[in-house]
Amino acid sequence: MDNQAVNILMVDDRQENLIALEAVLHSPHYNLIRAYSGEEALKWVLRLDFAAILLDVQMPGLDGFETAKLIRARGKSRDIPILFITALSQTHDHVMHGYSVGAIDYIFKPFHPLVLKSKVAEFVKIYQNQQQIQMQKELLKKRAEELEVAYSQLRRSEALARAIGESSIDTLITMDASGEIYTVNPGVRNMFGYVEEEISNQNIAKLLPIFQTDEISNFPKSMIIEVEARRKDGSLFPAEVQVSQVTVEEEVIFVCSIRDITERKIQYHLLECLVEERTQELKQSEDKYRQLVEESPEIIIVRKLHSDICSFINKTGLNLLGAERMDQIIGKSVFDWIHPEDHTYASTMMEDLRLGKEIDVVEERWVRLDGTVIDVELKTIPTEYQGEPAIYVFARDITEWKKSQEILQQSEKLSVVGELAAGIAHEIRNPLTSLRGFVQLLDLEGGFGKEYGHIMLSEIDRINMIVSELLLLAKPKKMDFQEHELKLMLDSIITLLNAQANLHGVEIVAYYSDTTTHYPVVCEENKLKQVFINILKNAIEAMPDGGQVRVEVDRLENDVSIAFIDQGNGIPSEQLSLIGQPFYTTKDKGTGLGLMVSHSIIQNHQGKLKISSEVGKGTLVEVVLPTTKVEKVGK
Ligand code: ADP
Ligand code: MG
């Protein structure tokens, strides 16, 4: 504003006069504008704002007075000070006329330059003041508007705050530093039993006894603190209190919110009791569980999944392994007591467990601390131990059971051998008869014919084979898994049993799906033979009127299937489920052990034995055995 030049309009029809005025008023603060007529002056006034107008009175066309009238008539230019410059008359009437059309002053020619200069300066100052006032007015207006907005916002937030305060179930208090209460919301009624007026101007210590001793200004600010609160009736309750501090018009005010937490405390307490109860329960069941594990008649071992170290063993386990102290077993590798021959098998099983495979019940041999070997049956279950994946090993000593099983199998075998003996006797007697005949002939003719010698030799071979097969079967042999050719085994069994079969008019015929292939099976030869004999014997016994037993051997993907098909009387379906149970027999002289023993032997060979039958038509017994080598076959 100060550094901006103000406009001054000079109006005169004579150029010399204008030049003279310019010379007098020349200043960097003025922007001097010439007009040569009243009309031109009016045009300028429309265009610009002027601090002052110097107006010649005598002009052709619009004279000074008329021009002034028109300037005054326009609202925007009404207040521009007009200074008449005249050479004519200083008469009172003339001057008055000038004033009546809005002149501010008169200057009479010839004018004094300094007087003119100072008069104009005066007008400019007035103009500038007016400008400033105008500006301030505008500023004031703007401020007032802003204030209005701020005020309405304030009123709104105040109303909201009040709404919150009045509807809040918390008690909200404003107070001074000494604790004297200014305001309190209706929350105080329910919580403390006071009405607002009753407690206003009272000290907060009445509600919160803590402030009887503690200074409010020392109370931690903006933190939720649990304290005791006191109702009007003197009763106490737990409360959460938050004190904050605000400055309003240079006065420090404390705002305190109080929340009744009785209900929450009760909930917490209940929860705590519940947790305590549960923990107690859990501990009890844990104790029970521990006792169960400790005293279990089963051997229980825990080992971490990724280690072979024993982490835990129960008493039964210790006893079984012949240890006296835990440290003889715990912390040691389980391979310390797994039989060396079963290490590979145990490792494979461990690997399967790590891969998440489920492991069935298996058998293993363990070596006790005193060196004796025992048979155990194991079941492994994944678990967690000390926060790590682990496995439970449940083990049972089956040494005795194995022994009795062995005896059972052996006795069954002997009874079979006994039964077979009848047929064999017959079979031996036959070749002997012919041998005897030939020998007699030889006696008579005094020498051997070539033909006779040949027959004799083959008959003697036959006796030899049957007798040695019988001996082989009868003799208990050490358990030994080896690869054997199935075809050879079946052929020799069929030869052996044909003796018995012939007695009953039964014929046994073997069919191989492929005569050129071999059928290698890893097995205990004698045991497997025992199975085949049992099945064939049953088949023969099922055909009292004779018939044929077909033995069909077929190679499957990884297995070989041996089907024994007879044309016997079959098995009624209600009996089918009973077959294979110990001592279940429908025969007068039966033992009811043949199929049971066969089942257990086939199972030990990781094979399957299935029976299907149709009454009056015949029975099919199928044995499926793996042909590929197995790592180890449980015994
Ligand atoms: P056993 O031959 O001493 O009776 P097994 O266990 O060998 O004992 O057989 C049990 C029963 O199963 C037999 O008594 C018989 O009833 C039935 N059985 C077994 N095989 C056959 C078969 N091929 N045909 C009909 N019944 C059979
Ligand atoms: Mg039998």
XYZ file of C-alpha atoms and ligand atoms in Angstrom:
663
model
C 0.000 0.000 0.000
C 2.681 2.506 0.987
C 4.974 1.707 -1.856
C 2.131 1.701 -4.360
C 1.635 5.094 -6.060
C -1.871 6.557 -5.710
C -3.784 7.927 -8.685
C -4.458 11.640 -8.918
C -6.621 12.983 -11.748
C -5.909 16.472 -13.090
C -8.630 17.975 -15.300
C -8.022 21.155 -17.336
C -8.722 22.137 -20.929
C -5.423 23.888 -21.144
C -2.295 21.855 -21.528
C -0.031 24.514 -19.978
C -2.086 24.382 -16.786
C -1.773 20.620 -16.639
C 1.972 20.792 -17.159
C 2.198 23.356 -14.400
C 0.193 21.128 -12.032
C 2.376 18.154 -12.908
C 5.494 20.113 -12.148
C 4.169 21.119 -8.751
C 2.858 17.679 -7.717
C 5.557 15.527 -9.208
C 6.362 12.683 -6.710
C 7.153 8.980 -6.888
C 4.124 8.433 -4.618
C 1.721 9.882 -7.147
C 0.521 8.621 -10.448
C -0.607 11.786 -12.186
C -3.219 11.412 -14.897
C -4.299 14.154 -17.278
C -7.782 14.769 -18.587
C -8.483 17.604 -21.056
C -12.216 17.785 -20.602
C -15.011 16.899 -18.160
C -16.010 13.997 -20.396
C -12.500 12.587 -20.406
C -12.367 12.981 -16.619
C -15.547 10.926 -16.286
C -14.073 8.170 -18.433
C -11.018 7.976 -16.188
C -13.104 7.855 -13.054
C -14.959 4.903 -14.455
C -11.717 3.131 -15.072
C -9.538 3.885 -12.059
C -9.764 4.700 -8.432
C -8.425 8.120 -7.480
C -7.123 9.558 -4.259
C -8.014 13.071 -5.395
C -9.279 14.974 -8.427
C -8.034 18.476 -9.324
C -10.811 19.992 -11.379
C -10.714 23.201 -13.417
C -14.045 25.001 -13.132
C -14.110 26.775 -16.512
C -14.010 24.279 -19.344
C -15.818 24.080 -22.643
C -18.441 21.312 -22.782
C -18.989 19.960 -19.295
C -17.712 22.535 -16.883
C -16.114 21.696 -13.540
C -19.312 21.861 -11.500
C -21.249 19.646 -13.877
C -18.401 17.164 -13.984
C -18.223 17.119 -10.153
C -21.976 16.515 -9.953
C -21.697 13.503 -12.229
C -18.730 12.128 -10.316
C -20.641 12.463 -7.050
C -23.676 10.827 -8.543
C -21.794 7.559 -9.022
C -21.619 5.503 -5.884
C -18.141 4.274 -6.443
C -16.634 7.669 -6.987
C -18.853 9.589 -4.571
C -16.220 9.995 -1.898
C -13.234 11.028 -4.021
C -12.161 14.473 -2.741
C -12.492 17.091 -5.457
C -10.356 20.193 -5.417
C -11.618 23.000 -7.657
C -9.025 25.125 -9.306
C -10.403 28.394 -10.546
C -9.172 31.744 -11.736
C -12.581 33.277 -11.909
C -14.368 34.365 -8.862
C -13.908 34.118 -5.200
C -17.443 35.316 -4.535
C -19.322 33.649 -1.773
C -22.072 32.332 -4.076
C -19.653 30.823 -6.436
C -17.762 29.063 -3.725
C -20.965 27.797 -2.152
C -22.078 26.398 -5.468
C -18.786 24.558 -5.677
C -19.261 23.058 -2.234
C -22.845 22.100 -3.037
C -21.724 19.912 -5.907
C -19.188 18.181 -3.691
C -16.031 20.243 -3.659
C -13.786 19.711 -0.767
C -11.716 22.744 -1.320
C -10.907 25.564 -3.622
C -7.630 26.716 -4.978
C -7.518 30.065 -6.633
C -5.212 30.786 -9.459
C -2.564 31.812 -9.356
C -2.010 29.184 -6.715
C 0.855 28.820 -4.337
C 2.684 25.595 -5.267
C 3.404 24.583 -1.656
C -0.197 25.130 -0.553
C -1.436 23.007 -3.465
C 1.140 20.337 -2.736
C 0.268 20.116 0.930
C -3.460 20.139 0.233
C -3.120 17.251 -2.184
C -0.854 15.430 0.267
C -3.560 15.831 2.870
C -6.162 14.316 0.573
C -3.878 11.470 -0.322
C -3.341 10.751 3.350
C -7.088 10.680 3.948
C -7.494 8.431 0.953
C -4.789 6.114 2.167
C -6.315 5.985 5.629
C -9.641 5.186 4.108
C -8.051 2.414 2.062
C -6.498 0.969 5.173
C -9.730 1.168 7.094
C -11.450 -0.546 4.209
C -8.876 -3.292 4.239
C -9.113 -3.708 7.948
C -12.834 -3.797 7.680
C -12.548 -6.627 5.207
C -10.045 -8.417 7.347
C -12.297 -7.994 10.327
C -15.191 -9.375 8.379
C -13.142 -12.389 7.380
C -12.029 -12.949 10.945
C -15.581 -12.639 12.159
C -16.628 -15.281 9.685
C -13.834 -17.573 10.752
C -14.755 -17.006 14.322
C -18.357 -17.813 13.554
C -17.302 -21.122 12.001
C -14.982 -21.951 14.859
C -17.644 -21.055 17.342
C -20.247 -23.254 15.730
C -17.752 -26.105 15.632
C -16.982 -25.549 19.249
C -20.640 -25.557 20.117
C -21.055 -28.796 18.216
C -18.161 -30.573 19.887
C -19.290 -29.194 23.195
C -22.740 -30.595 22.583
C -21.216 -33.921 21.612
C -18.997 -33.935 24.677
C -21.981 -33.171 26.797
C -23.965 -35.922 25.126
C -21.176 -38.358 25.854
C -20.814 -37.081 29.374
C -24.497 -37.269 30.084
C -25.052 -40.700 28.636
C -21.797 -42.246 29.815
C -22.052 -44.889 32.519
C -18.596 -43.794 33.646
C -18.418 -40.941 36.095
C -16.707 -37.926 34.512
C -15.474 -35.150 36.732
C -13.710 -31.854 36.134
C -11.888 -30.343 39.084
C -9.106 -28.036 40.097
C -5.687 -28.964 41.367
C -6.934 -29.237 44.938
C -9.598 -31.727 43.900
C -12.585 -29.429 44.186
C -15.191 -30.645 41.774
C -16.431 -28.221 39.089
C -18.720 -30.465 37.128
C -19.831 -34.042 37.239
C -21.935 -36.030 34.800
C -25.107 -37.982 35.662
C -22.975 -41.149 35.756
C -22.285 -40.289 39.377
C -25.855 -41.109 40.374
C -25.784 -44.790 39.595
C -22.174 -45.345 40.464
C -21.919 -43.380 43.711
C -25.521 -42.615 44.714
C -25.058 -38.813 44.662
C -26.953 -36.344 42.526
C -24.716 -33.930 40.623
C -25.569 -30.830 42.706
C -24.775 -32.673 45.907
C -21.232 -33.457 44.934
C -20.334 -30.323 42.973
C -17.895 -28.103 44.896
C -17.051 -31.074 47.102
C -13.639 -32.689 47.089
C -12.903 -35.667 44.870
C -11.481 -37.461 47.936
C -15.090 -38.079 48.904
C -15.417 -40.364 45.917
C -11.836 -41.571 45.646
C -10.226 -41.974 49.094
C -6.799 -42.187 47.478
C -6.882 -38.385 47.063
C -7.048 -37.879 50.803
C -3.315 -38.475 50.743
C -2.248 -38.198 47.129
C -1.905 -34.894 45.299
C -3.860 -34.780 42.084
C -0.988 -33.144 40.269
C 1.250 -36.082 41.256
C -1.224 -38.657 40.063
C 0.068 -40.378 36.879
C -1.558 -38.657 33.936
C -3.504 -40.367 31.174
C -2.887 -43.783 32.676
C -5.557 -46.144 33.832
C -5.053 -46.858 37.521
C -7.027 -49.254 39.632
C -8.185 -47.702 42.919
C -10.881 -48.078 45.508
C -13.953 -45.862 45.189
C -16.508 -44.997 47.884
C -20.249 -44.682 47.414
C -22.447 -42.227 49.305
C -23.455 -45.058 51.663
C -19.808 -45.646 52.509
C -19.451 -48.937 50.681
C -16.326 -49.428 48.613
C -15.938 -50.800 45.115
C -13.037 -51.332 42.717
C -12.679 -48.695 40.020
C -10.428 -47.751 37.186
C -9.468 -44.113 37.226
C -7.876 -42.003 34.554
C -6.812 -38.423 35.282
C -5.793 -36.051 32.545
C -4.931 -32.409 32.598
C -6.128 -29.646 30.289
C -5.448 -25.920 30.245
C -8.487 -23.722 29.643
C -7.831 -19.972 29.483
C -4.584 -20.368 31.386
C -6.280 -22.283 34.151
C -5.277 -25.904 34.717
C -8.260 -28.194 34.935
C -8.157 -31.897 35.806
C -10.498 -34.303 34.152
C -11.117 -37.573 35.906
C -13.019 -40.554 34.546
C -14.069 -43.326 36.876
C -15.229 -46.768 35.777
C -16.835 -49.329 38.050
C -15.029 -52.644 37.492
C -16.828 -54.725 40.129
C -18.490 -56.865 37.477
C -15.277 -57.390 35.592
C -13.443 -58.316 38.757
C -16.040 -60.938 39.506
C -15.704 -62.302 35.972
C -11.943 -62.381 36.312
C -12.184 -64.107 39.600
C -14.519 -66.718 38.189
C -12.183 -67.214 35.277
C -9.226 -67.577 37.581
C -11.083 -70.145 39.651
C -11.990 -71.990 36.496
C -8.419 -71.950 35.245
C -7.176 -73.075 38.631
C -9.725 -75.875 38.662
C -8.791 -76.971 35.161
C -5.100 -76.873 35.964
C -5.780 -78.991 38.994
C -7.796 -81.432 36.912
C -5.125 -81.518 34.294
C -2.434 -82.098 36.863
C -4.432 -84.915 38.372
C -5.021 -86.534 35.012
C -1.374 -85.968 34.180
C -0.396 -87.683 37.418
C -2.804 -90.492 36.666
C -1.473 -90.741 33.175
C 2.114 -90.777 34.408
C 1.242 -93.483 36.902
C -0.483 -95.409 34.142
C 2.574 -95.214 31.962
C 4.929 -96.019 34.820
C 2.984 -99.011 36.086
C 1.776 -100.269 32.708
C 2.292 -103.987 32.134
C 3.264 -102.980 28.599
C 6.741 -101.779 27.907
C 6.619 -98.096 27.045
C 9.549 -96.321 25.497
C 9.627 -92.747 24.223
C 12.170 -91.643 21.673
C 12.483 -88.432 19.736
C 11.501 -88.784 16.110
C 14.821 -87.577 14.767
C 17.071 -89.421 17.147
C 17.624 -93.025 18.109
C 18.193 -92.135 21.764
C 15.746 -93.429 24.330
C 14.181 -90.475 26.180
C 11.973 -92.428 28.534
C 11.320 -96.013 29.583
C 8.866 -97.318 32.165
C 9.497 -99.879 34.905
C 8.211 -102.800 32.852
C 10.647 -101.843 30.117
C 13.541 -101.693 32.552
C 12.673 -105.132 33.911
C 12.345 -106.624 30.472
C 15.726 -105.382 29.363
C 17.199 -106.614 32.642
C 18.281 -103.125 33.725
C 18.198 -101.887 37.277
C 18.545 -98.171 36.818
C 17.005 -95.728 34.374
C 20.399 -94.428 33.263
C 21.289 -97.857 31.908
C 18.671 -97.298 29.229
C 17.665 -93.634 29.076
C 20.124 -91.649 27.011
C 21.289 -94.794 25.191
C 20.656 -95.670 21.569
C 17.796 -98.096 21.008
C 20.107 -99.975 18.676
C 22.001 -101.013 21.806
C 19.296 -103.591 22.469
C 17.774 -104.238 19.060
C 19.205 -107.536 17.766
C 21.978 -106.778 15.221
C 20.165 -108.825 12.573
C 17.128 -106.605 12.969
C 18.981 -103.273 12.709
C 18.281 -102.745 9.000
C 14.654 -103.554 9.543
C 14.408 -101.188 12.530
C 16.092 -98.392 10.571
C 13.678 -98.772 7.659
C 10.795 -98.624 10.066
C 12.221 -95.466 11.654
C 12.531 -93.882 8.222
C 8.895 -94.731 7.464
C 7.837 -93.134 10.751
C 9.704 -89.959 9.871
C 7.899 -89.909 6.528
C 4.654 -90.028 8.480
C 3.721 -93.574 7.497
C 1.601 -95.589 9.850
C 3.337 -98.689 11.093
C 1.428 -101.819 11.906
C 2.248 -104.132 14.767
C 5.633 -105.670 14.037
C 7.992 -108.134 15.676
C 11.578 -107.492 16.635
C 14.250 -109.291 18.562
C 15.867 -107.512 21.458
C 18.972 -108.441 23.383
C 18.733 -108.062 27.156
C 21.597 -106.634 29.166
C 22.488 -110.210 30.188
C 22.707 -111.244 26.522
C 19.538 -113.318 26.215
C 17.493 -112.724 23.097
C 13.796 -112.027 23.449
C 10.985 -111.622 20.946
C 8.896 -108.469 21.234
C 5.832 -107.247 19.460
C 5.870 -103.471 18.827
C 3.355 -100.801 18.104
C 4.607 -97.289 17.431
C 2.502 -94.174 17.810
C 3.605 -90.629 16.978
C 3.505 -88.223 19.914
C 5.256 -85.171 21.283
C 7.873 -85.209 23.988
C 9.419 -82.103 25.541
C 8.005 -80.049 22.688
C 9.564 -82.194 19.980
C 8.005 -84.752 17.692
C 8.564 -88.154 19.227
C 7.236 -91.682 19.128
C 5.754 -93.938 21.726
C 6.948 -97.486 21.397
C 4.588 -99.940 23.069
C 6.252 -103.314 23.300
C 5.203 -106.693 24.603
C 7.387 -109.663 25.360
C 6.133 -112.478 23.127
C 9.036 -114.872 23.656
C 6.877 -117.350 25.550
C 4.016 -116.978 23.135
C 6.367 -117.583 20.220
C 7.632 -120.710 21.890
C 4.149 -122.112 22.429
C 3.221 -121.153 18.886
C 6.228 -123.084 17.688
C 5.262 -126.089 19.765
C 1.729 -125.880 18.435
C 2.941 -125.794 14.864
C 5.300 -128.632 15.517
C 2.668 -130.846 17.115
C 0.239 -130.138 14.317
C 2.933 -131.121 11.898
C 3.624 -134.358 13.716
C -0.016 -135.278 13.630
C -0.019 -134.621 9.903
C 3.067 -136.750 9.521
C 1.377 -139.488 11.468
C -1.624 -139.377 9.232
C 0.480 -139.287 6.158
C 2.336 -142.368 7.299
C -0.608 -144.585 6.359
C -0.570 -143.421 2.781
C 3.175 -143.560 2.725
C 3.242 -147.093 3.969
C 0.979 -147.970 1.120
C 3.129 -146.057 -1.280
C 6.253 -147.817 -0.044
C 4.580 -151.156 -0.140
C 3.691 -150.742 -3.804
C 7.210 -150.345 -5.150
C 8.358 -152.978 -2.717
C 5.862 -155.400 -4.210
C 7.248 -154.904 -7.672
C 10.806 -155.042 -6.379
C 9.982 -158.257 -4.687
C 8.443 -159.658 -7.864
C 11.480 -158.757 -9.896
C 13.812 -160.249 -7.377
C 11.748 -163.452 -7.485
C 11.917 -163.447 -11.272
C 15.620 -162.848 -11.097
C 15.893 -165.841 -8.875
C 14.056 -167.978 -11.337
C 15.824 -166.769 -14.493
C 19.227 -166.556 -12.920
C 20.067 -162.935 -13.974
C 18.698 -159.322 -14.513
C 16.988 -158.276 -17.669
C 17.842 -154.707 -18.716
C 14.193 -153.556 -18.426
C 13.722 -154.962 -14.946
C 16.812 -153.290 -13.656
C 15.513 -149.947 -14.917
C 12.121 -150.364 -13.234
C 13.735 -151.468 -10.000
C 15.970 -148.430 -9.903
C 13.134 -146.001 -10.461
C 11.028 -147.680 -7.796
C 13.855 -147.512 -5.332
C 14.282 -143.792 -6.141
C 10.654 -143.214 -5.447
C 10.795 -144.881 -2.046
C 13.807 -142.848 -1.274
C 12.192 -139.560 -2.193
C 9.006 -140.124 -0.260
C 10.800 -141.253 2.823
C 13.254 -138.363 2.770
C 10.462 -135.806 2.239
C 8.681 -137.259 5.229
C 11.816 -137.113 7.295
C 12.492 -133.570 6.206
C 9.031 -132.500 7.282
C 9.136 -134.282 10.596
C 12.482 -132.943 11.646
C 12.308 -129.576 13.409
C 14.590 -127.215 11.544
C 16.156 -123.955 12.550
C 14.169 -121.044 11.240
C 15.732 -119.855 8.090
C 14.436 -117.475 5.455
C 15.849 -118.195 2.061
C 14.884 -117.964 -1.531
C 13.279 -121.188 -2.755
C 11.695 -122.180 -5.991
C 7.978 -122.537 -5.465
C 7.563 -124.996 -8.303
C 10.008 -127.461 -6.791
C 8.370 -127.187 -3.417
C 4.871 -127.767 -4.774
C 5.958 -130.687 -6.943
C 7.547 -132.538 -4.076
C 4.528 -131.914 -1.822
C 2.179 -133.153 -4.496
C 4.286 -136.295 -4.909
C 4.189 -136.840 -1.177
C 0.445 -136.342 -0.925
C -0.465 -138.309 -4.003
C 0.040 -141.397 -1.864
C -2.715 -140.231 0.468
C -4.801 -138.942 -2.448
C -4.743 -142.250 -4.273
C -6.195 -143.954 -1.227
C -9.252 -141.703 -1.605
C -9.431 -141.784 -5.349
C -8.309 -138.202 -5.586
C -5.971 -136.825 -8.201
C -3.833 -133.733 -7.622
C -2.885 -131.752 -10.723
C -0.711 -128.658 -10.876
C -1.055 -125.927 -13.512
C 1.531 -123.204 -13.941
C 0.474 -120.096 -15.828
C 3.896 -120.005 -17.398
C 5.942 -123.146 -17.335
C 9.139 -121.372 -18.292
C 9.121 -118.844 -15.467
C 10.480 -119.447 -12.079
C 8.554 -118.506 -9.004
C 11.137 -117.589 -6.382
C 9.789 -116.953 -2.885
C 11.693 -115.986 0.219
C 10.466 -118.389 2.817
C 11.082 -120.978 5.446
C 10.774 -123.949 3.187
C 9.452 -126.393 5.725
C 6.826 -124.046 7.064
C 5.479 -123.223 3.661
C 5.373 -126.913 2.778
C 3.446 -127.502 5.943
C 0.838 -124.998 4.742
C 0.507 -126.653 1.363
C 0.131 -130.071 2.981
C -2.573 -128.769 5.333
C -4.559 -127.282 2.499
C -4.198 -130.279 0.217
C -5.053 -132.674 3.025
C -8.254 -130.728 3.730
C -9.093 -130.823 0.040
C -8.600 -134.578 -0.140
C -10.631 -135.080 3.022
C -13.459 -132.973 1.541
C -13.815 -135.413 -1.350
C -14.796 -138.775 0.173
C -15.938 -140.006 -3.215
C -12.826 -138.919 -5.036
C -12.286 -136.190 -7.626
C -9.652 -133.764 -8.665
C -7.703 -131.081 -6.847
C -6.332 -128.377 -9.109
C -3.327 -126.412 -7.968
C -3.149 -123.261 -10.127
C -0.045 -121.118 -9.879
C -0.199 -117.625 -11.319
C 2.256 -114.757 -11.248
C 0.802 -111.403 -10.172
C 2.592 -108.055 -10.268
C 4.808 -108.526 -7.213
C 3.228 -111.668 -5.859
C 2.554 -115.215 -6.779
C -0.878 -116.731 -6.264
C -1.356 -120.430 -5.507
C -4.978 -121.566 -5.743
C -6.078 -124.961 -4.430
C -9.431 -125.850 -5.942
C -11.242 -128.959 -4.875
C -14.534 -130.539 -5.925
C -15.488 -131.374 -2.364
C -18.648 -130.805 -0.349
C -17.790 -127.140 0.332
C -18.224 -125.097 3.502
C -21.569 -123.568 4.577
C -21.244 -119.779 4.834
C -22.076 -119.723 8.572
C -19.064 -121.978 9.189
C -16.705 -120.009 7.014
C -16.058 -117.401 9.694
C -15.280 -120.069 12.288
C -12.671 -121.774 10.169
C -9.154 -121.028 11.223
C -10.113 -120.645 14.892
C -8.069 -123.010 17.026
C -9.660 -126.440 17.461
C -12.522 -125.697 15.145
C -13.100 -128.923 13.242
C -15.990 -130.743 11.649
C -14.072 -134.011 11.455
C -14.117 -136.924 13.901
C -10.382 -137.169 14.005
C -9.674 -133.559 13.150
C -7.458 -131.279 15.232
C -8.906 -127.978 14.077
C -5.412 -126.534 13.988
C -4.389 -126.955 10.333
C -5.786 -123.705 8.982
C -4.948 -121.721 12.093
C -1.313 -122.726 11.827
C -1.368 -122.097 8.084
C -2.743 -118.596 8.605
C -0.029 -117.681 11.051
C 2.724 -119.073 8.809
C 1.451 -117.192 5.750
C 1.151 -114.014 7.797
C 4.762 -114.370 8.861
C 5.642 -114.584 5.196
C 3.782 -111.297 4.595
C 1.305 -113.203 2.498
C -2.436 -113.754 2.501
C -4.652 -116.800 2.822
C -8.245 -116.545 1.551
C -10.958 -119.184 1.530
C -14.098 -119.136 -0.574
C -16.464 -121.988 -0.919
C -19.745 -123.134 -2.400
C -21.618 -125.996 -0.763
C -21.847 -129.005 -3.058
C -19.452 -127.516 -5.575
C -16.125 -127.159 -3.901
C -13.702 -124.924 -2.075
C -11.026 -122.515 -3.220
C -8.109 -121.756 -0.922
C -5.830 -119.052 -2.290
C -2.389 -118.305 -0.944
C -0.716 -115.115 -2.145
C 3.009 -114.667 -1.443
C 5.393 -111.866 -2.317
C 7.972 -112.964 -4.876
C 10.305 -110.014 -4.546
C 12.879 -110.029 -1.830
C 11.713 -108.505 1.422
C 14.115 -106.750 3.788
C 13.136 -108.905 6.634
C 10.179 -111.026 7.352
C 8.971 -111.071 10.911
C 8.970 -114.499 12.423
P -9.078 -130.188 10.595
O -8.727 -130.490 9.203
O -8.237 -130.879 11.604
O -10.530 -130.225 10.874
P -8.418 -127.543 9.759
O -8.063 -126.305 10.507
O -7.467 -128.005 8.741
O -8.679 -128.650 10.844
O -9.799 -127.345 9.109
C -10.875 -126.865 9.871
C -12.202 -127.160 9.218
O -12.349 -126.416 8.027
C -12.372 -128.561 8.793
O -12.815 -129.383 9.853
C -13.439 -128.438 7.704
O -14.712 -128.364 8.266
C -13.131 -127.130 7.093
N -12.376 -127.211 5.839
C -11.084 -126.914 5.656
N -10.741 -127.062 4.339
C -11.840 -127.490 3.711
C -12.136 -127.861 2.352
N -11.213 -127.829 1.387
N -13.414 -128.242 2.052
C -14.360 -128.274 3.017
N -14.151 -127.953 4.307
C -12.899 -127.571 4.664
Mg -6.956 -130.183 8.184
